[in-house]
Short mmCIF file of C-alpha atoms and ligand atoms in Angstrom, two decimals:
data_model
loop_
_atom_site.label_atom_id
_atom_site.label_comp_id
_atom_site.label_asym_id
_atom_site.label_seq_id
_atom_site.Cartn_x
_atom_site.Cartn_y
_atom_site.Cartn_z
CA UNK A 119 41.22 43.33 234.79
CA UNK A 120 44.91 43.68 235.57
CA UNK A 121 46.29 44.64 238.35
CA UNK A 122 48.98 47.17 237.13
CA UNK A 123 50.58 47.58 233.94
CA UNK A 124 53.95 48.67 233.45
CA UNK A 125 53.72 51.22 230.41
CA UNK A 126 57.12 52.03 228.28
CA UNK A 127 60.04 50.14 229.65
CA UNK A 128 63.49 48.98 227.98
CA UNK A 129 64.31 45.15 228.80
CA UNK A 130 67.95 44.08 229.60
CA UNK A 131 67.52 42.20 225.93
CA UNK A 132 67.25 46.25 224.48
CA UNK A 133 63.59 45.53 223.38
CA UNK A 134 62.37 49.18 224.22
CA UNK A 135 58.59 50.66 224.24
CA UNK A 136 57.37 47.59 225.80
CA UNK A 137 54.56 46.88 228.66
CA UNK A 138 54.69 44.65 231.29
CA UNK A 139 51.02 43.40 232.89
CA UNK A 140 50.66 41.90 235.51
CA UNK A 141 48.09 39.96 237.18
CA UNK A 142 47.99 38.10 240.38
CA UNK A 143 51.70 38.84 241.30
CA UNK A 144 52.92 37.16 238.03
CA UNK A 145 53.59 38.09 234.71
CA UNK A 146 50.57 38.16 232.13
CA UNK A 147 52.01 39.74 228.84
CA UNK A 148 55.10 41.23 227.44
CA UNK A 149 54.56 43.18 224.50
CA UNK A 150 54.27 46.61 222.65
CA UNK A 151 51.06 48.18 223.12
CA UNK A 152 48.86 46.17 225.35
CA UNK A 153 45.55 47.28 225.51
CA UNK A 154 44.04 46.44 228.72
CA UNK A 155 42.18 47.95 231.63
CA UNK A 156 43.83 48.43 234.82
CA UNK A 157 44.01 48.99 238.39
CA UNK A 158 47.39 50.37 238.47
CA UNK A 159 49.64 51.99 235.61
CA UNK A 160 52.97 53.28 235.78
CA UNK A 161 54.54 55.31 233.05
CA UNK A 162 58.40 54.97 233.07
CA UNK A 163 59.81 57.04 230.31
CA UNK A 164 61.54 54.02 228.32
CA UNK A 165 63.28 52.92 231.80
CA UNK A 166 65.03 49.63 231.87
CA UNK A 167 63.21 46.49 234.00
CA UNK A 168 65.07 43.69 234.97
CA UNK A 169 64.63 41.25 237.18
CA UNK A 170 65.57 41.38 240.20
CA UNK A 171 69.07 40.95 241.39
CA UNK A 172 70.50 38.31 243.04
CA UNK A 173 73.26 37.52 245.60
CA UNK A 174 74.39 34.20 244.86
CA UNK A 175 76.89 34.45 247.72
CA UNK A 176 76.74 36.27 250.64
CA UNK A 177 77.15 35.34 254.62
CA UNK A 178 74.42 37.01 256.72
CA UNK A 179 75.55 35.84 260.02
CA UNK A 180 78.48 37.92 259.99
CA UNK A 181 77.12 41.15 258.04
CA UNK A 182 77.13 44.32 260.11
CA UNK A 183 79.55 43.00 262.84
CA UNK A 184 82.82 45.09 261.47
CA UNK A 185 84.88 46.15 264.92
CA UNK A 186 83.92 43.46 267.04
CA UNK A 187 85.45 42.56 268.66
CA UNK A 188 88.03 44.07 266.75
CA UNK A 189 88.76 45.38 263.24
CA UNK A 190 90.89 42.99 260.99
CA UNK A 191 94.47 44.70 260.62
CA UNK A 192 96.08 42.47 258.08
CA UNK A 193 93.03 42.67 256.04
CA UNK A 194 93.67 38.85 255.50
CA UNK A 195 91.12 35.73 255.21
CA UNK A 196 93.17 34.33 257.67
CA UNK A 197 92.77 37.44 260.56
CA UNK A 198 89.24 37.78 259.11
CA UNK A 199 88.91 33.71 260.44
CA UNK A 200 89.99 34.45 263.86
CA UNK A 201 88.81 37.94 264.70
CA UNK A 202 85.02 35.65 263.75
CA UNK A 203 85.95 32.80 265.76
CA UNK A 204 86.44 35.40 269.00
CA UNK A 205 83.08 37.04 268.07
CA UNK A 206 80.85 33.55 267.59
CA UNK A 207 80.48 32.57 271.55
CA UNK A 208 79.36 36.01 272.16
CA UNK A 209 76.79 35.76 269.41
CA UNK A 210 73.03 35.60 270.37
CA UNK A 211 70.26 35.02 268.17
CA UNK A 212 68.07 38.46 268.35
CA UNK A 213 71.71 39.58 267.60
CA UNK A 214 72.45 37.62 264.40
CA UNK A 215 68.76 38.14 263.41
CA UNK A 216 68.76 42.13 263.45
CA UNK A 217 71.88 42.17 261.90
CA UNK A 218 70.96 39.83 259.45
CA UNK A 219 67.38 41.30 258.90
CA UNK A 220 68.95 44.96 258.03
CA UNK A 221 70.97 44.17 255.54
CA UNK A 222 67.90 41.99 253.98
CA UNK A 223 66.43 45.52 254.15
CA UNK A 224 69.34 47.10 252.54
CA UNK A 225 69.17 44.93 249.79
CA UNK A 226 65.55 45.22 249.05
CA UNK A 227 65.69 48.54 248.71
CA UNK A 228 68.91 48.05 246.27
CA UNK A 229 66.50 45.61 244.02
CA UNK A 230 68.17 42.36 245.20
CA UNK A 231 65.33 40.02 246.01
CA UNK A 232 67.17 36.91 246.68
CA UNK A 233 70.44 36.06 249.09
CA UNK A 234 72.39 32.69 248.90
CA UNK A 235 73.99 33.11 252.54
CA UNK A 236 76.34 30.40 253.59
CA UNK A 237 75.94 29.74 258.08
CA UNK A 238 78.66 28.41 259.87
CA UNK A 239 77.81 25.44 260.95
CA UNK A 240 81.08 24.97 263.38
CA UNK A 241 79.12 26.62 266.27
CA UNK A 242 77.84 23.54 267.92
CA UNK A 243 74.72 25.33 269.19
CA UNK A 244 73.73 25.86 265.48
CA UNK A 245 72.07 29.34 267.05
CA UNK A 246 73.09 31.23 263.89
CA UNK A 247 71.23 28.44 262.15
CA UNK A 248 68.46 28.26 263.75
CA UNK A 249 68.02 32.27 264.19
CA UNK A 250 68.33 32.34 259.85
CA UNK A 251 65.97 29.42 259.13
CA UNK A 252 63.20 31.72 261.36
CA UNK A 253 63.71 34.95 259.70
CA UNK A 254 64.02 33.19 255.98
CA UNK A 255 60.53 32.49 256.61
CA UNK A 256 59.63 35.75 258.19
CA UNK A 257 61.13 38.01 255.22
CA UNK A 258 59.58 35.11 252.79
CA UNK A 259 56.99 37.50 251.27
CA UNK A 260 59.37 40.03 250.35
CA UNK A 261 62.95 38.24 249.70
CA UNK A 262 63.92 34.47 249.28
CA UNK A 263 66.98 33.52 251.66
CA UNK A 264 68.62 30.34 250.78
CA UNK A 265 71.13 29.14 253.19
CA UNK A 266 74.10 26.77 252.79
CA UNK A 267 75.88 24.56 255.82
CA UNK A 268 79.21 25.84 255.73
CA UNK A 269 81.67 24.92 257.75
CA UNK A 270 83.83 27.49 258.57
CA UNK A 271 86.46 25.73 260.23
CA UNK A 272 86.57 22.94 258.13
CA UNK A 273 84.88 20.07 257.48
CA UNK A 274 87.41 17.12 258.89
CA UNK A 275 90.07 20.50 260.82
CA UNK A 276 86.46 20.83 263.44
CA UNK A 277 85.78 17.28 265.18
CA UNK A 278 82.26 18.15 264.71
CA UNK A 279 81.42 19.27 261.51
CA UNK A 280 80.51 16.22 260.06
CA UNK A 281 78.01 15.86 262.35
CA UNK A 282 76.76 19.78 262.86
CA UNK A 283 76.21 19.71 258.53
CA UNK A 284 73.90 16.74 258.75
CA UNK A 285 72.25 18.29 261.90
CA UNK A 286 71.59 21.94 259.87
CA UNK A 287 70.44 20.14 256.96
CA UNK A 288 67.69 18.26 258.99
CA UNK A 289 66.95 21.81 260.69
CA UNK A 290 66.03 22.83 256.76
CA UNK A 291 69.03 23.89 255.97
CA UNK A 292 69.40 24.26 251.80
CA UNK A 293 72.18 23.60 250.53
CA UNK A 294 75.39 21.59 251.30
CA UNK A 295 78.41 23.97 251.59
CA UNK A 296 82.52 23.41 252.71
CA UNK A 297 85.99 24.90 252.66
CA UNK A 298 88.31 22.28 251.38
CA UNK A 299 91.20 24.30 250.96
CA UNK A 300 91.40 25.10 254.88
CA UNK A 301 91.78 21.28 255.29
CA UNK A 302 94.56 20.22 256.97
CA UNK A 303 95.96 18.16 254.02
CA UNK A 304 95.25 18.68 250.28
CA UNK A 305 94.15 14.72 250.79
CA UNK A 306 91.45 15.77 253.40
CA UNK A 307 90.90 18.95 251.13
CA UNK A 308 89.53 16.10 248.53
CA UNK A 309 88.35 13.72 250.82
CA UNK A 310 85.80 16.47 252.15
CA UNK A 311 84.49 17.30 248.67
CA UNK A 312 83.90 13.90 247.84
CA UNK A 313 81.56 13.20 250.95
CA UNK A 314 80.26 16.63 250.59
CA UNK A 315 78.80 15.64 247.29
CA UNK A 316 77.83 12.22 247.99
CA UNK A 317 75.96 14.14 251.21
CA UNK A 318 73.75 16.09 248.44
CA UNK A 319 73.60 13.79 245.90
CA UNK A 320 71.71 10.92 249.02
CA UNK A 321 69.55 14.19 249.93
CA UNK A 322 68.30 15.76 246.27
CA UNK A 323 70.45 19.05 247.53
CA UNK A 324 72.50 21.77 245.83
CA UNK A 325 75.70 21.78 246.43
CA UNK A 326 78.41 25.18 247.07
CA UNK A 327 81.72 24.99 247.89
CA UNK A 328 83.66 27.53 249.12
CA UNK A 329 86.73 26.45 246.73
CA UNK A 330 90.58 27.21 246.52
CA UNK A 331 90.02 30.86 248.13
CA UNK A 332 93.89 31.09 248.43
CA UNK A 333 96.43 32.26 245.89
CA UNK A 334 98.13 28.90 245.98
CA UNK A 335 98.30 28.06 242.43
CA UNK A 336 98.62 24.42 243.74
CA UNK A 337 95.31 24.59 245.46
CA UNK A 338 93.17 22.53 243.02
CA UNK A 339 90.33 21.12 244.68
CA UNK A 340 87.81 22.53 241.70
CA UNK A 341 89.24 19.31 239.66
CA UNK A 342 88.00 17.20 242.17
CA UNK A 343 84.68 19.16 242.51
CA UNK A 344 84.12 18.87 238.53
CA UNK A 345 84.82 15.00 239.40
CA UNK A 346 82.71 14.45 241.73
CA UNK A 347 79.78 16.11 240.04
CA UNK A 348 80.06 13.80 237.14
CA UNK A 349 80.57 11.00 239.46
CA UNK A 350 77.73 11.17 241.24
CA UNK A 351 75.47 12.81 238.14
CA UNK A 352 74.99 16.36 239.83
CA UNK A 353 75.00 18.37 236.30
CA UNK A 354 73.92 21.58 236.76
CA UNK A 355 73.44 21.35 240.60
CA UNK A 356 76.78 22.54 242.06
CA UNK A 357 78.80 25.75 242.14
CA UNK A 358 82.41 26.80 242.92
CA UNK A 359 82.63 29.40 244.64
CA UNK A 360 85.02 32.25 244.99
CA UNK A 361 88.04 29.60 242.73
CA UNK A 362 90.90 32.48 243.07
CA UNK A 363 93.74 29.89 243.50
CA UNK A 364 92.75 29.93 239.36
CA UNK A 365 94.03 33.53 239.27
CA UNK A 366 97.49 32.49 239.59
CA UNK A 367 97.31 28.59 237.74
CA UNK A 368 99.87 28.62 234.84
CA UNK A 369 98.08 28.94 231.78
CA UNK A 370 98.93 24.84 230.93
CA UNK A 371 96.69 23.54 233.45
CA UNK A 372 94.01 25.55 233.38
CA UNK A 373 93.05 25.05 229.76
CA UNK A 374 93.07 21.52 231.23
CA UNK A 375 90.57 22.39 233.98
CA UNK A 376 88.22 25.16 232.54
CA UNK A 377 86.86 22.18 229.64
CA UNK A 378 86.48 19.46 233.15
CA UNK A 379 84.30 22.20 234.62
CA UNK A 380 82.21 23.12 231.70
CA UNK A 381 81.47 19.37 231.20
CA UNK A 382 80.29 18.91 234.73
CA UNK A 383 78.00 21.85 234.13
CA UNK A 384 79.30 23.68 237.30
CA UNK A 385 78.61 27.12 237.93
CA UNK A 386 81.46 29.45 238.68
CA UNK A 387 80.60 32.42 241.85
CA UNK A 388 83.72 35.46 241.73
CA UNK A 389 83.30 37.71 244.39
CA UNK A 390 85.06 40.55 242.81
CA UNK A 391 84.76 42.52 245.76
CA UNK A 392 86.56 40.59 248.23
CA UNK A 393 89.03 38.59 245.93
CA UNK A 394 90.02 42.02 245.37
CA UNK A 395 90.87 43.29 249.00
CA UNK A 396 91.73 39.67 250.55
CA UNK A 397 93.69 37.92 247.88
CA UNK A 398 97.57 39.12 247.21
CA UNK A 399 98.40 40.34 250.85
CA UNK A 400 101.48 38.33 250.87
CA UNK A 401 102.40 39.43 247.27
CA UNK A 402 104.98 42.73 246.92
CA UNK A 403 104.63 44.29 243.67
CA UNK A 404 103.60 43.57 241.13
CA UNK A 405 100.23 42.03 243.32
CA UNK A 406 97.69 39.87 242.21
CA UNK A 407 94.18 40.68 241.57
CA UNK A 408 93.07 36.96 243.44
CA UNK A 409 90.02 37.56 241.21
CA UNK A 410 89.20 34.21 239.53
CA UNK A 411 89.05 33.67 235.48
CA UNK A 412 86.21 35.24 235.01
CA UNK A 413 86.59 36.26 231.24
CA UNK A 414 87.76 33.22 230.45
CA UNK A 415 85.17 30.97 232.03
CA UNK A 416 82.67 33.11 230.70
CA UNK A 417 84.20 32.78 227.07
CA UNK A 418 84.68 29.23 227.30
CA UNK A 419 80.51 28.76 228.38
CA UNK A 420 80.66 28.13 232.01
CA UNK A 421 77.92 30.40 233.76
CA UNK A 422 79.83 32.86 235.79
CA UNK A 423 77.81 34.73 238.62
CA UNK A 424 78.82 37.18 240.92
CA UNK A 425 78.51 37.83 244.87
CA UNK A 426 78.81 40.34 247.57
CA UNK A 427 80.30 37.61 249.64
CA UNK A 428 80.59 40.26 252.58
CA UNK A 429 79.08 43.90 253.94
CA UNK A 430 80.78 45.25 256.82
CA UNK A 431 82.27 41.97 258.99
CA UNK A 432 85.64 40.73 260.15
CA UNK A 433 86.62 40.18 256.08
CA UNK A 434 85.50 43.51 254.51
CA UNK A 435 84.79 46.91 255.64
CA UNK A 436 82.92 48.44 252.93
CA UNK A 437 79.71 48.01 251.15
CA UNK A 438 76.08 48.68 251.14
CA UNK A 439 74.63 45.53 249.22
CA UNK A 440 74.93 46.75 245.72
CA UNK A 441 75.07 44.23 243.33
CA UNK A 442 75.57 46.91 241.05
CA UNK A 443 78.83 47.65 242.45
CA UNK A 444 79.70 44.07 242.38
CA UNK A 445 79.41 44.08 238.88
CA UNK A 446 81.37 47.36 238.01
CA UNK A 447 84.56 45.90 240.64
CA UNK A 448 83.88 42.73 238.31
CA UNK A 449 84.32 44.87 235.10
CA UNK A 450 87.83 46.94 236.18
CA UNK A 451 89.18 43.42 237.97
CA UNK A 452 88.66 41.01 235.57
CA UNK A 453 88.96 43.64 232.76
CA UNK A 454 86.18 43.16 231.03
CA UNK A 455 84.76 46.39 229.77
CA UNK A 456 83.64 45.31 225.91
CA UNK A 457 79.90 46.09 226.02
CA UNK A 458 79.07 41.96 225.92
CA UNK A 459 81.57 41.41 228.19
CA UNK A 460 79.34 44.28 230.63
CA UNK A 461 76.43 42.63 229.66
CA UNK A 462 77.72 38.86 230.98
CA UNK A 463 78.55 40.78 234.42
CA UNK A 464 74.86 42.37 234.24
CA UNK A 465 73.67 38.56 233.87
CA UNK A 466 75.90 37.68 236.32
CA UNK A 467 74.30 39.37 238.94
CA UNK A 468 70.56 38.88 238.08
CA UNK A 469 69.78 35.91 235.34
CA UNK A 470 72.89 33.40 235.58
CA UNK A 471 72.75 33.83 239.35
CA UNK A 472 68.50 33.13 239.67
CA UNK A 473 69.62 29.68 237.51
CA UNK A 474 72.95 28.70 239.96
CA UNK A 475 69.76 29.12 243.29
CA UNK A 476 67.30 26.97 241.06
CA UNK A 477 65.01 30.23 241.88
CA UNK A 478 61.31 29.34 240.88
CA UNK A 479 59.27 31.59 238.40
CA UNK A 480 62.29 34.10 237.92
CA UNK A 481 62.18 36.11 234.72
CA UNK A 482 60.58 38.57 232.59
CA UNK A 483 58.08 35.79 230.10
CA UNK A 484 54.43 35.38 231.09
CA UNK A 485 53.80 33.35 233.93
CA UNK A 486 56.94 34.51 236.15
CA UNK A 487 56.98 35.82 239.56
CA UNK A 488 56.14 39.84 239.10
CA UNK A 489 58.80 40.63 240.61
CA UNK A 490 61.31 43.07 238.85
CA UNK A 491 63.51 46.61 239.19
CA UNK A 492 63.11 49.58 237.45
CA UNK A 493 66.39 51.29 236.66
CA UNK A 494 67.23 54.69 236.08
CA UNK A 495 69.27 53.73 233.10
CA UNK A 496 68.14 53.05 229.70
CA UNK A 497 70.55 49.40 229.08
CA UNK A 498 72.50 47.27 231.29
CA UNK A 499 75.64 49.03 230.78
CA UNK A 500 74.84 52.13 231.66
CA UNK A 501 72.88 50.01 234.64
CA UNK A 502 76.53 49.13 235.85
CA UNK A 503 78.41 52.41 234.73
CA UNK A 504 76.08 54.42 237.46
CA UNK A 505 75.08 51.90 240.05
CA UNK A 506 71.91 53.04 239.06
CA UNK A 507 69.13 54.49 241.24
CA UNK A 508 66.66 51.89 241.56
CA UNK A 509 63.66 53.83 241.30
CA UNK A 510 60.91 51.01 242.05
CA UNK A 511 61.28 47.38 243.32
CA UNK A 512 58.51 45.55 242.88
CA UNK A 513 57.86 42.11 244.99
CA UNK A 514 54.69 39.97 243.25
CA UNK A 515 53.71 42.98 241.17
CA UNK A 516 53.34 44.81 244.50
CA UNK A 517 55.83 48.10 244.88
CA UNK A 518 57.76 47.58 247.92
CA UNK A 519 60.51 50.33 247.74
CA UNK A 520 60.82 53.54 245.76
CA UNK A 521 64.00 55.67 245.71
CA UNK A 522 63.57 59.46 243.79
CA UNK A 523 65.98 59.52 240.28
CA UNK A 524 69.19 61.22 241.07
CA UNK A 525 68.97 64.56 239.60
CA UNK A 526 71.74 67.74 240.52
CA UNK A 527 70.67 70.64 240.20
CA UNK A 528 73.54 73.19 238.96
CA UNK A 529 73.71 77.27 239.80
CA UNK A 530 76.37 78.46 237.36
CA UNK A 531 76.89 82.03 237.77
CA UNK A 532 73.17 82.15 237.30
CA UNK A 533 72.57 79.79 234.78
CA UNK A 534 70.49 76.69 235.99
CA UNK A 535 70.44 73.47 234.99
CA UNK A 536 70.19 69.80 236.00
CA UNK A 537 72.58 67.00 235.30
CA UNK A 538 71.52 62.98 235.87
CA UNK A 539 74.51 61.36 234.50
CA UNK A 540 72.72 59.75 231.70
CA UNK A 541 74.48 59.19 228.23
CA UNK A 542 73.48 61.83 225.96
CA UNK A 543 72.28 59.96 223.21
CA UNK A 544 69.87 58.46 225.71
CA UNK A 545 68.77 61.43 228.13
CA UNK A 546 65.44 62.00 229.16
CA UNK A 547 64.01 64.26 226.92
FE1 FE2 B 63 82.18 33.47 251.25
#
């Protein structure tokens, strides 16, 4: 006996009249036409099921604190810095842990059922750390939180980093994270990424650098990254993240760089979003987009996945956790609006990113978690082109959040009719 099959969906892949059962909060079968009782059933019209999403960069000790103690005026990574360094002493942990807990909320019910969430680790009372760790195991059943020691203030510019990273990752702390552009020195900038990755590499961890976020074209610190990955035989365990000073690299160099970084089988993480609104403030016209080379990467093989980075703190104002959105800014930024290219940025935000957070039993084969988003949308495209309502997420075959389809109902002069935005060719009949 199943526990509930999925009847008539459309997979990401565009297989379409296919059902999904489930059993014991996995996967059992994938197919056309499965013939099996069940507990449960839900008919979906030819709906599209993904996966969930994933944020493969995000910082949830910070979300939902825009204004304090002041809004950021510049709009700068640099005020953004300082207006958080003001707010951290006054921080408390029910604080950072209601903060942090709505937006987990906020992203359930937008069908993103895993956060990577870097914690600055340059508060020496490791609070925020602490107050994370506690509700990554509370919100366990429903959404996996992976956290990454990042030191906000740098790793070698704050005396007591060195120490506060070790102390986080002995707390349980995931992942080994760092800033090395906000070193004092482009030599300490290096020197941090090397012990960074020796740090992981000694403890089995993952490793994610926050990584030339600056539009210094001279800011190169991903060379040493790829480097150091070889070095120390990390393949395929370490991401870049955010890599904007690539944005504005001369051409020369960086088909010099993007070959180093496919060989060391890094990940890439754009945060299309925020590269956006931080990057360029110094620029006049024209400005730079500060996103990184995300077409390029992508074109060249590197895995490229996408974050949210921020909703609603000292860096950016906006947001509501849609990794939806994410992927459309990533589409108009990084101008890539060929239907592949839409598809890469729909992978970005749900496969490529489950692989860069080594997520266990993610997927749609037999045998994966059942956990997965139906779409009002009938492809990935159209998925991205409407921020789709997400009509069910379901966590371990369970349905933990149901939004109704969008649907507008029209009075013109009389005549009555509803529109949902869908592409003609693939309405709802
Ligand atoms: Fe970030």
């Amino acid at each position: 006996m199943l526990d509930l099959l999925i009847r008539n969906a459309t997979l990401p892949d565009g297989r379409a009249g296919i059902d999904i059962a489930i059993r014991g909060g996995r996967i059992a079968e994938v197919a056309a036409g499965i013939d099996a009782p069940a507990r449960d059933t839900l008919a979906l019209d030819g709906w599209l099921v993904t996966p969930p999403f994933v944020d493969p960069h995000f910082h949830l000790d910070s979300t939902l604190s825009a204004g304090r103690p002041r809004n950021n005026r510049s709009g700068t990574l640099l005020e953004g810095i300082e207006i958080w360094a003001d707010l951290v002493p006054t921080l408390t942990p029910e604080d950072v842990k209601g903060r942090a807990r709505e937006l987990c909320h906020w992203s359930i019910a937008r069908g993103c059922l895993a956060i990577r969430s870097h914690v600055d680790v340059t508060d020496d009372s490791l609070m925020a750390v602490d107050a994370l760790i506690e509700l990554r195991e509370e919100l366990a059943p429903w959404i996996d939180l992976q956290l990454v020691a990042f030191p906000q203030n740098g790793y070698y510019r704050y005396r007591n980093s060195p120490d506060n990273i070790v102390r986080a990752l002995d707390r349980g702390v995931d992942v080994v994270g760092g800033i090395p552009h906000f070193e004092r020195t482009t030599d300490d900038g290096a020197r941090s990424v090397k012990v960074l990755c020796e740090t992981a590499a000694e403890r089995g961890l993952l490793v994610d650098l926050h990584c030339d976020e600056t539009d210094d074209p001279n800011s190169r610190h991903v060379e040493t990254l790829a480097r150091e990955t070889e070095r120390l035989g990390l393949q395929g365990r370490v991401v870049g993240s955010h890599l904007s000073s690539m944005h504005s690299m001369d051409n020369a160099y960086v088909g010099k760089l993007l070959p180093l970084i496919a060989e060391a089988e890094m990940t890439a993480i754009a945060n299309p979003l925020i590269n956006i609104s931080l990057q360029g403030r110094n620029d006049t016209y024209p400005k730079r987009r500060g996103m990184t080379r995300v077409k390029e990467m992508v074109a060249t093989g590197i895995p490229v996945a996408l974050g949210h980075d921020c909703v609603m703190d000292p860096w950016y104002g906006l947001g509501s956790h849609d990794m939806l959105e994410v992927a459309h800014m990533a589409a108009h930024v990084g101008h890539m609006t060929g239907v592949e290219e839409m598809r890469a940025l729909f992978a970005g935000v749900t496969t490529t990113a489950a692989a860069a957070l080594h997520l266990d039993g993610y997927g749609l084969e037999p045998g994966c978690h059942a956990d997965l988003v139906v779409l009002q949308a009938r492809d990935p495209v159209e998925a991205i082109r409407l921020r789709a309502t997400r009509l069910h997420v379901l966590r371990r075959g369970a349905v933990i959040a149901r939004t109704a389809p969008e649907s507008v109902s029209l009075d013109l002069g009389g005549a009555h009719r509803t529109v949902d935005f869908l592409a003609p060719q693939s309405a709802a009949e």
